[in-house]
JSON list of C-alpha atoms in Angstrom, two decimals:
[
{"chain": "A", "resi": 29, "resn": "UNK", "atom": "CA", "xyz": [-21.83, 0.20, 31.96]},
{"chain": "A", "resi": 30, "resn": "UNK", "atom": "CA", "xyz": [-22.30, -3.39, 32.13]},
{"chain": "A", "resi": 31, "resn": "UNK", "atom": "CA", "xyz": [-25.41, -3.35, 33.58]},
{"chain": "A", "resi": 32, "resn": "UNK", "atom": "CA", "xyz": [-26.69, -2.48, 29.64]},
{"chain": "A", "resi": 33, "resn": "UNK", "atom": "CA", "xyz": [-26.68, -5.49, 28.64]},
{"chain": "A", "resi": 34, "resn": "UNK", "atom": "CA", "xyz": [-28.26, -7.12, 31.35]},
{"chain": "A", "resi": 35, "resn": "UNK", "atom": "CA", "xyz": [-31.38, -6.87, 28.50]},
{"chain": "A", "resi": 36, "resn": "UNK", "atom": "CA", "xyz": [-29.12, -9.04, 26.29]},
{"chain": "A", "resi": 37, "resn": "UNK", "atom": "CA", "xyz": [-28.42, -11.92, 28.59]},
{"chain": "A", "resi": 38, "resn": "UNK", "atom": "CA", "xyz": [-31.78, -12.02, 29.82]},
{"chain": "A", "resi": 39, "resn": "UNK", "atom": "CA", "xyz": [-32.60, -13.00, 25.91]},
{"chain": "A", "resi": 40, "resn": "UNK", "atom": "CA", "xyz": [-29.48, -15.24, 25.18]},
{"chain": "A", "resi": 41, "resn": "UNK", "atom": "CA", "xyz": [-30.46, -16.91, 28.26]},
{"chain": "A", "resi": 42, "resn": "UNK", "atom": "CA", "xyz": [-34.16, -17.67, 26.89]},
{"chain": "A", "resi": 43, "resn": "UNK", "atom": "CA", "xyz": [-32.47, -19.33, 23.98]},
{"chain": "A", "resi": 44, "resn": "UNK", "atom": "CA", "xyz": [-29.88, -21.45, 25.93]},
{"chain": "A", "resi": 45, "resn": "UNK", "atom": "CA", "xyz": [-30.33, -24.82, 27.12]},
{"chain": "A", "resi": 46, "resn": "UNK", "atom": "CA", "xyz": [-29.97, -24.54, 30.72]},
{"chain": "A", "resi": 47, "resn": "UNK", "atom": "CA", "xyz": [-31.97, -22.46, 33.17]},
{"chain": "A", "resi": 48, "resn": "UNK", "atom": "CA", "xyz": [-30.12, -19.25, 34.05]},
{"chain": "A", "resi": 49, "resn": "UNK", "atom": "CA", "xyz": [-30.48, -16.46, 37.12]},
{"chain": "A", "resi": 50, "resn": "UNK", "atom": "CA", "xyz": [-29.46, -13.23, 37.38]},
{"chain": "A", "resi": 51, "resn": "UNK", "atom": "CA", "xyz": [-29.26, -11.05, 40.54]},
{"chain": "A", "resi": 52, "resn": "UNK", "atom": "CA", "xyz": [-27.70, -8.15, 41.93]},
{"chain": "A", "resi": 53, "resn": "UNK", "atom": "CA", "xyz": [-29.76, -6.05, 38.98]},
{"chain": "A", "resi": 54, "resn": "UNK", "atom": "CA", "xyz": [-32.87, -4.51, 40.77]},
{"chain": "A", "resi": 55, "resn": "UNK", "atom": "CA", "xyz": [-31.51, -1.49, 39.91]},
{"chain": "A", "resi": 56, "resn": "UNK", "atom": "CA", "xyz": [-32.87, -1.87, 36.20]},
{"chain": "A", "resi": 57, "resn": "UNK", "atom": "CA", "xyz": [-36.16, -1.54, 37.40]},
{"chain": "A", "resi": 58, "resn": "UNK", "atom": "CA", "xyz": [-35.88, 2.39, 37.35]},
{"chain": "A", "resi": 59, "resn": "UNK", "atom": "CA", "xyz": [-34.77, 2.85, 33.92]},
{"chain": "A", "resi": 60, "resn": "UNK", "atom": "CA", "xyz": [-36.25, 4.09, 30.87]},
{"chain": "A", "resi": 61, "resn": "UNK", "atom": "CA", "xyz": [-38.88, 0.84, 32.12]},
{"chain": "A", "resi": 62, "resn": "UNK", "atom": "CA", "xyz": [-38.86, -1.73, 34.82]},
{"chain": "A", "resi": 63, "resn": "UNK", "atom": "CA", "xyz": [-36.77, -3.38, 32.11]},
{"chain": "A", "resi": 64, "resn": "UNK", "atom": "CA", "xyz": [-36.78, -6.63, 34.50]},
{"chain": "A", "resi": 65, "resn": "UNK", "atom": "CA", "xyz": [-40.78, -6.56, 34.56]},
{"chain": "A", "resi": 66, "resn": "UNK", "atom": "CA", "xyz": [-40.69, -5.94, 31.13]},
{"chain": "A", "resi": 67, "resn": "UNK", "atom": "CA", "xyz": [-38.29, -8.91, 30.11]},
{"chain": "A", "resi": 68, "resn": "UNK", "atom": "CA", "xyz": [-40.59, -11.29, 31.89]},
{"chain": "A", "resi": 69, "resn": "UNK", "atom": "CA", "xyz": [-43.82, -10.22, 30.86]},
{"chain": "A", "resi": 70, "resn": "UNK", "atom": "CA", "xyz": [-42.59, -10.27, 27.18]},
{"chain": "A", "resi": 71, "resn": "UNK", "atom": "CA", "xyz": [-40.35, -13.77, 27.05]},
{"chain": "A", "resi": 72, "resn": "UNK", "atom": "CA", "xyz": [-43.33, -14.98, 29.22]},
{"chain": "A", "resi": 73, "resn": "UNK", "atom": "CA", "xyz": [-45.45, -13.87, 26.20]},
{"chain": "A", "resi": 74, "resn": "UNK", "atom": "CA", "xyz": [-43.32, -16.07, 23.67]},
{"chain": "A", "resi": 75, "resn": "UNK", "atom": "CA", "xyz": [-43.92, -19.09, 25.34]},
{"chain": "A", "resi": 76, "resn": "UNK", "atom": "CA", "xyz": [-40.68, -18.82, 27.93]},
{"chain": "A", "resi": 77, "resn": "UNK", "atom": "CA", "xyz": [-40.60, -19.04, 31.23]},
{"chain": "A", "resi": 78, "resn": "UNK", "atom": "CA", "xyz": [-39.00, -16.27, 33.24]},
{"chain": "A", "resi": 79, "resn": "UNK", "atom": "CA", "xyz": [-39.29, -15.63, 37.33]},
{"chain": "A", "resi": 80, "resn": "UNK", "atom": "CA", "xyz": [-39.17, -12.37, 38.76]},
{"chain": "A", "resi": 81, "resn": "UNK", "atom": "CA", "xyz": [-37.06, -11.35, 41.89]},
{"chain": "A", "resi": 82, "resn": "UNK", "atom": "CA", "xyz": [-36.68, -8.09, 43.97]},
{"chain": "A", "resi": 83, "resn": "UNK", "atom": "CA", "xyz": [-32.96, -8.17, 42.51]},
{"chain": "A", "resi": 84, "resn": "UNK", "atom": "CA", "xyz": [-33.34, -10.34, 39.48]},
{"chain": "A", "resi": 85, "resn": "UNK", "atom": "CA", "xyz": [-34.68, -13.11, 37.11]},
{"chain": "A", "resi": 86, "resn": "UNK", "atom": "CA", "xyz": [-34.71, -16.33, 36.53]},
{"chain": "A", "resi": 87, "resn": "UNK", "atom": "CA", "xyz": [-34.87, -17.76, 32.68]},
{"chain": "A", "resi": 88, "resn": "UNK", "atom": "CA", "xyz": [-35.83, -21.38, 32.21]},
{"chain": "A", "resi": 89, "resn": "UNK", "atom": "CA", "xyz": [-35.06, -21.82, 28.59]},
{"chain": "A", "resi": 90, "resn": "UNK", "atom": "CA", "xyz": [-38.68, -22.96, 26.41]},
{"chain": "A", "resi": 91, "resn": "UNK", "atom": "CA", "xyz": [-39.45, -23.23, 22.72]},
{"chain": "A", "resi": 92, "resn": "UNK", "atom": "CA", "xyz": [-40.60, -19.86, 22.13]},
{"chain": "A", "resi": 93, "resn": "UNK", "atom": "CA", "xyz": [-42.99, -18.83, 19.14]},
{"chain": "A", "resi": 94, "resn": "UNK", "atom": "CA", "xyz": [-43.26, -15.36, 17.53]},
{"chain": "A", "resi": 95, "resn": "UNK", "atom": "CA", "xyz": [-45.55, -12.68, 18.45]},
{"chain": "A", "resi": 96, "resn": "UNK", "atom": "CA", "xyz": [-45.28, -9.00, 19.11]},
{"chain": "A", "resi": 97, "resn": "UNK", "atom": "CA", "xyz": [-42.41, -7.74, 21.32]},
{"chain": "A", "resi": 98, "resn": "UNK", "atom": "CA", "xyz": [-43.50, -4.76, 22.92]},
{"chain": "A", "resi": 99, "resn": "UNK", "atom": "CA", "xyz": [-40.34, -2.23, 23.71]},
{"chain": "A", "resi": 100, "resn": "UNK", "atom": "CA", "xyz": [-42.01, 0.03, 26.31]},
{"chain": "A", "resi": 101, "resn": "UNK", "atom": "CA", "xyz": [-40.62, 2.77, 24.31]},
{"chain": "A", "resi": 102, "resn": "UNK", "atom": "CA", "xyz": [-37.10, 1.30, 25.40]},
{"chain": "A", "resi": 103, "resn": "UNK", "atom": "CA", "xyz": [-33.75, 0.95, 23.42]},
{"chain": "A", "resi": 104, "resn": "UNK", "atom": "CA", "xyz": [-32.61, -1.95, 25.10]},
{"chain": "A", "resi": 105, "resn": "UNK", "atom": "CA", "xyz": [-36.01, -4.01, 25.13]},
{"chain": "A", "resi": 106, "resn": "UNK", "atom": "CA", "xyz": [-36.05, -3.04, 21.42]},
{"chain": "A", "resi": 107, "resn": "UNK", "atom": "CA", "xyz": [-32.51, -4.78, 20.34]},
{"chain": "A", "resi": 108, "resn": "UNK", "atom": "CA", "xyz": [-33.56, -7.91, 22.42]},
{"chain": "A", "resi": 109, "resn": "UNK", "atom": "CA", "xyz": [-36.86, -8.09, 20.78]},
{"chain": "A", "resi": 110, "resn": "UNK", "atom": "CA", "xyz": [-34.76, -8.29, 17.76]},
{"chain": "A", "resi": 111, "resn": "UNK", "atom": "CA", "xyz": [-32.01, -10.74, 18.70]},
{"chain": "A", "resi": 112, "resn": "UNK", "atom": "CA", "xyz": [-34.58, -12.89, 19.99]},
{"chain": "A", "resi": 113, "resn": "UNK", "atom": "CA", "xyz": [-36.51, -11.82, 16.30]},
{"chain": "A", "resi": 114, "resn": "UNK", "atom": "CA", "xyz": [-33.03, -13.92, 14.83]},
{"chain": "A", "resi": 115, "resn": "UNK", "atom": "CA", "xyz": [-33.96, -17.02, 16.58]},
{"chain": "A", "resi": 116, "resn": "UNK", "atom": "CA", "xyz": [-37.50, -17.14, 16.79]},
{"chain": "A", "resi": 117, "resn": "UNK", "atom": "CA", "xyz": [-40.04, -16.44, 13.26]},
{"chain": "A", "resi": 118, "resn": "UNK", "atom": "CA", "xyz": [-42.19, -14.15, 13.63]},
{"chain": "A", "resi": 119, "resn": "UNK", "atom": "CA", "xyz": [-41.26, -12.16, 16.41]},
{"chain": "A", "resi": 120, "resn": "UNK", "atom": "CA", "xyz": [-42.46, -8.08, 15.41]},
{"chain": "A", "resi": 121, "resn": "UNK", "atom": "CA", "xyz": [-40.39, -5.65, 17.07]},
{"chain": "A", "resi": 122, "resn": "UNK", "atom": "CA", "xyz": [-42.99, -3.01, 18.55]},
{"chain": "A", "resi": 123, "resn": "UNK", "atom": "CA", "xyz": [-41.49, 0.53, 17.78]},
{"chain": "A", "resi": 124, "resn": "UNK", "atom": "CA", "xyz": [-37.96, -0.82, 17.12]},
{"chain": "A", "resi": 125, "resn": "UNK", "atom": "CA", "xyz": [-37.20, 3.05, 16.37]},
{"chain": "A", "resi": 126, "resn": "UNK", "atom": "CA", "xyz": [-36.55, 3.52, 19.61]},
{"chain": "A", "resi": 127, "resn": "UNK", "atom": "CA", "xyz": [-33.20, 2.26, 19.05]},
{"chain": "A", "resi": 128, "resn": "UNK", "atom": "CA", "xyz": [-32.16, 5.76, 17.94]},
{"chain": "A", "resi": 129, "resn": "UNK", "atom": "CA", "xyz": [-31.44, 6.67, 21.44]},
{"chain": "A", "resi": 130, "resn": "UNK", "atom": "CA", "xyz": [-28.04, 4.73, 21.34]},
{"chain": "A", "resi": 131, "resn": "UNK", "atom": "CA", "xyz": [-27.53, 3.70, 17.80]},
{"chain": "A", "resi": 132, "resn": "UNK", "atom": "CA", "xyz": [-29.29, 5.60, 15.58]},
{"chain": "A", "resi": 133, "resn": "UNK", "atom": "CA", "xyz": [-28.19, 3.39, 11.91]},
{"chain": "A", "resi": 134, "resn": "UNK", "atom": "CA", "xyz": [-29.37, 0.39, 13.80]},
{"chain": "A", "resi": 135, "resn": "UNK", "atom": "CA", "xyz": [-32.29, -0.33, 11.45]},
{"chain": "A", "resi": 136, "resn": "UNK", "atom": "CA", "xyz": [-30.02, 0.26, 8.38]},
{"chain": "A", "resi": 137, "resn": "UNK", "atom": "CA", "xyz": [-27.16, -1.58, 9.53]},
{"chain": "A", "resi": 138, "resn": "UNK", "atom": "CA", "xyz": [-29.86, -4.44, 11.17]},
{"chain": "A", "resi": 139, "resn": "UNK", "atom": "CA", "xyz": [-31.62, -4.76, 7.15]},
{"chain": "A", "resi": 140, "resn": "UNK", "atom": "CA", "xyz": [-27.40, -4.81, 5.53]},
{"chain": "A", "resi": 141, "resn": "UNK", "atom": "CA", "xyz": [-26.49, -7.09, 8.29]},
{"chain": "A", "resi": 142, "resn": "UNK", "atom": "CA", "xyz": [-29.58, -9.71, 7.13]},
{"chain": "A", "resi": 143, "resn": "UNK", "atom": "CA", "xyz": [-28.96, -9.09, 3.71]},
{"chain": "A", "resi": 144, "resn": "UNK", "atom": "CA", "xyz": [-31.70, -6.56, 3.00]},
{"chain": "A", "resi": 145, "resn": "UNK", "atom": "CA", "xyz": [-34.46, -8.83, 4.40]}
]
């Protein structure tokens, strides 16, 4: 469903040069978290600049720094902590175990894929 990797946008568009906004996606406020409180209140936290909506976000791209990226005990929140972890130093993925759920090599194949960093 395309509406997975609403998560993943909402963290490319932190790290693009343009403000983005998304809409039509209240509905992932009722999954495993309000994943679209969650992506604000965590980009927010890195020094971005994200808007809440009823029915979406809006990302105005900053120079974030690292910190802890809490996952709310969510796979999706836990893979964009970590492709925002690619871009940013020291961003710590919070639980990034949760990633089981859907992919449960992702750690393993995460460490190969960085060359056992």
């Amino acid at each position: 469903h395309a509406s997975e990797l609403v998560p993943t946008l909402v963290g490319l568009a932190a790290l693009a040069d343009s403000p983005s906004r998304l809409r039509g996606i209240g509905h992932m406020r009722g999954h495993e978290t309000d994943r679209l409180a969650a992506l604000a209140t965590e980009i927010n936290r890195l020094g971005g600049k994200v808007t809440e909506f009823p029915d979406g976000l809006e990302i105005h791209p900053r120079p974030l720094r690292g910190a802890r990226f809490r996952t709310y005990g969510d796979h999706r929140m836990a893979t964009t902590g970590a492709l925002l972890g690619l871009a940013v130093p020291g961003i710590v993925v919070e639980d990034i175990g949760t990633v089981a759920k859907t992919l449960p090599t992702f750690t393993t194949l995460w460490t190969a894929m960085l060359g056992g960093v």
